Tab-separated table of C-alpha atoms in Angstrom:
chain	number	residue	atom	x	y	z
J	1	MET	CA	34.109	103.341	118.538
J	2	ARG	CA	36.782	102.362	121.557
J	3	THR	CA	38.737	99.165	121.824
J	4	HIS	CA	37.923	97.693	125.242
J	5	LYS	CA	38.570	94.388	127.573
J	6	THR	CA	35.969	93.172	129.516
J	7	LEU	CA	37.233	91.441	133.002
J	8	ASP	CA	35.436	89.364	134.712
J	9	LEU	CA	37.743	88.812	139.143
J	10	ASP	CA	35.798	87.238	140.252
J	11	PRO	CA	31.875	86.292	139.274
J	12	GLY	CA	29.985	88.824	139.685
J	13	ARG	CA	32.632	91.281	139.386
J	14	ALA	CA	33.552	92.448	136.141
J	15	VAL	CA	35.765	95.177	134.948
J	16	THR	CA	36.230	97.634	131.052
J	17	VAL	CA	38.985	98.702	130.336
J	18	ARG	CA	38.732	101.870	127.406
J	19	GLU	CA	41.787	102.970	125.274
J	20	LEU	CA	42.402	105.845	126.082
J	21	ARG	CA	41.164	109.767	124.346
J	22	VAL	CA	44.562	111.714	123.104
J	23	ARG	CA	43.681	113.589	125.614
J	24	ASP	CA	44.877	111.058	127.653
J	25	VAL	CA	47.660	109.964	125.714
J	26	ARG	CA	47.915	114.030	126.605
J	27	GLN	CA	48.632	114.200	130.350
J	28	ILE	CA	49.870	110.077	130.103
J	29	LEU	CA	53.282	112.030	128.203
J	30	ALA	CA	53.281	115.051	129.904
J	31	ALA	CA	54.501	113.484	133.219
J	32	LEU	CA	56.847	110.993	131.902
J	33	THR	CA	59.790	112.720	132.218
J	34	PRO	CA	63.190	111.781	129.373
J	35	GLU	CA	64.790	109.544	133.183
J	36	GLN	CA	61.656	107.895	133.190
J	37	ALA	CA	61.384	106.784	130.361
J	38	LYS	CA	65.344	105.485	130.420
J	39	ARG	CA	63.730	102.730	133.088
J	40	PRO	CA	62.489	99.630	131.976
J	41	LEU	CA	58.397	99.247	131.362
J	42	PRO	CA	57.765	96.855	133.787
J	43	GLU	CA	59.262	99.144	136.716
J	44	LEU	CA	57.486	102.802	135.562
J	45	ILE	CA	54.244	100.470	135.142
J	46	ARG	CA	54.588	98.497	138.837
J	47	GLU	CA	55.023	102.328	140.476
J	48	HIS	CA	52.534	104.017	138.368
J	49	LEU	CA	49.629	101.541	138.587
J	50	PRO	CA	48.050	103.995	140.763
J	51	ASP	CA	48.510	106.881	139.127
J	52	LEU	CA	47.368	105.397	134.973
J	53	LEU	CA	44.531	103.416	136.570
J	54	ALA	CA	43.142	107.120	137.939
J	55	LEU	CA	43.750	108.098	134.274
J	56	LEU	CA	41.874	106.404	133.003
J	57	GLY	CA	38.379	108.680	133.797
J	58	ASP	CA	36.075	106.650	132.771
J	59	SER	CA	37.839	104.684	130.271
J	60	LEU	CA	37.185	102.161	133.601
J	61	THR	CA	34.327	100.879	134.404
J	62	LEU	CA	34.609	98.660	137.836
J	63	PRO	CA	31.874	96.781	139.214
J	64	ASP	CA	28.540	98.658	141.038
J	65	GLY	CA	30.026	100.393	144.227
J	66	GLU	CA	33.453	99.522	144.182
J	67	VAL	CA	36.436	102.434	143.543
J	68	LEU	CA	39.350	101.988	142.482
J	69	ASP	CA	40.633	101.895	146.442
J	70	ASP	CA	38.972	98.790	147.005
J	71	LEU	CA	40.932	96.483	144.627
J	72	SER	CA	43.369	93.805	145.133
J	73	LEU	CA	46.434	95.033	144.412
J	74	SER	CA	46.268	91.636	142.056
J	75	GLU	CA	43.437	93.139	140.350
J	76	CYS	CA	45.172	96.144	140.424
J	77	GLU	CA	48.321	94.017	137.973
J	78	THR	CA	45.359	92.119	135.982
J	79	LEU	CA	43.578	95.262	135.177
J	80	GLY	CA	47.403	96.917	134.450
J	81	ARG	CA	47.827	94.313	131.869
J	82	ALA	CA	45.028	94.905	130.302
J	83	TRP	CA	45.633	98.424	129.903
J	84	TRP	CA	48.991	97.398	128.362
J	85	GLU	CA	47.471	95.134	125.825
J	86	LEU	CA	45.318	97.642	124.733
J	87	HIS	CA	48.114	100.242	124.503
J	88	GLN	CA	51.543	98.694	123.541
J	89	ARG	CA	51.590	99.427	120.011
J	90	PHE	CA	51.615	102.717	121.264
J	91	PHE	CA	53.473	103.996	123.854
J	92	ALA	CA	56.482	101.098	123.345
J	93	PRO	CA	57.834	102.556	120.234
J	94	LEU	CA	57.568	105.809	121.949
J	95	LEU	CA	59.384	104.405	124.934
J	96	ALA	CA	62.068	102.624	123.309
J	97	LEU	CA	62.749	106.134	121.080
J	98	ALA	CA	62.421	108.179	124.173
J	99	ARG	CA	65.723	105.429	124.666
J	100	ALA	CA	67.365	106.137	122.225
J	101	HIS	CA	67.540	109.552	121.987
J	102	GLY	CA	68.582	109.790	126.000
J	103	THR	CA	71.597	108.022	128.316
J	104	PRO	CA	72.232	104.609	130.067
J	105	PRO	CA	70.497	104.437	133.616
J	106	ALA	CA	73.050	105.943	136.026
J	107	THR	CA	73.791	102.418	137.500
J	108	SER	CA	75.570	101.297	134.032
J	109	THR	CA	78.874	100.860	134.218
J	110	ALA	CA	79.122	100.676	129.981
J	111	PRO	CA	80.810	103.508	128.497
J	112	VAL	CA	78.754	105.160	126.425
J	113	SER	CA	79.092	107.948	123.134
J	114	SER	CA	76.258	109.063	120.923
J	115	SER	CA	76.762	106.908	118.548
J	116	SER	CA	76.609	102.980	120.201
J	117	ASN	CA	73.151	104.215	122.028
J	118	ALA	CA	71.508	105.863	118.702
J	119	ALA	CA	72.109	101.971	116.742
J	120	MET	CA	71.579	100.365	119.970
J	121	ALA	CA	68.385	98.381	119.215
J	122	PRO	CA	65.081	98.457	122.206
J	123	SER	CA	65.451	95.330	125.053
J	124	THR	CA	62.181	93.195	123.733
J	125	THR	CA	62.970	92.588	127.564
J	126	THR	CA	60.811	96.371	128.506
J	127	ALA	CA	57.904	95.789	125.882
J	128	GLY	CA	55.565	94.790	127.683
J	129	VAL	CA	54.714	93.237	131.884
J	130	SER	CA	56.599	90.267	133.763
J	131	GLY	CA	54.352	87.594	134.314
């Protein structure tokens, strides 16, 4: 059974977000480059939210007669938060692992050594969507 969350956008406008399948996760992981994995998660989600929602396929049930383009940005953000709640246990460790084995973003001016990067604990500020 796939885990799901049902959200009421307005009275009579319910949306259901279902847990991804293995094929969906493979598609997301194939699109995540090492450079993107170094960026803060909330930034990635904001930038790629329409793509992530489109990947959901039958994992997203919208109100009758509505398509993704009918939703407001705040409704998409609400769906993104529900999606993250369902999937953070899987994706957060993967992003932390990718960051631990990469180099810091180009905006950093701090000197870098491979040993200090691997020993650094992942930041908890990027483990979910910011509010």
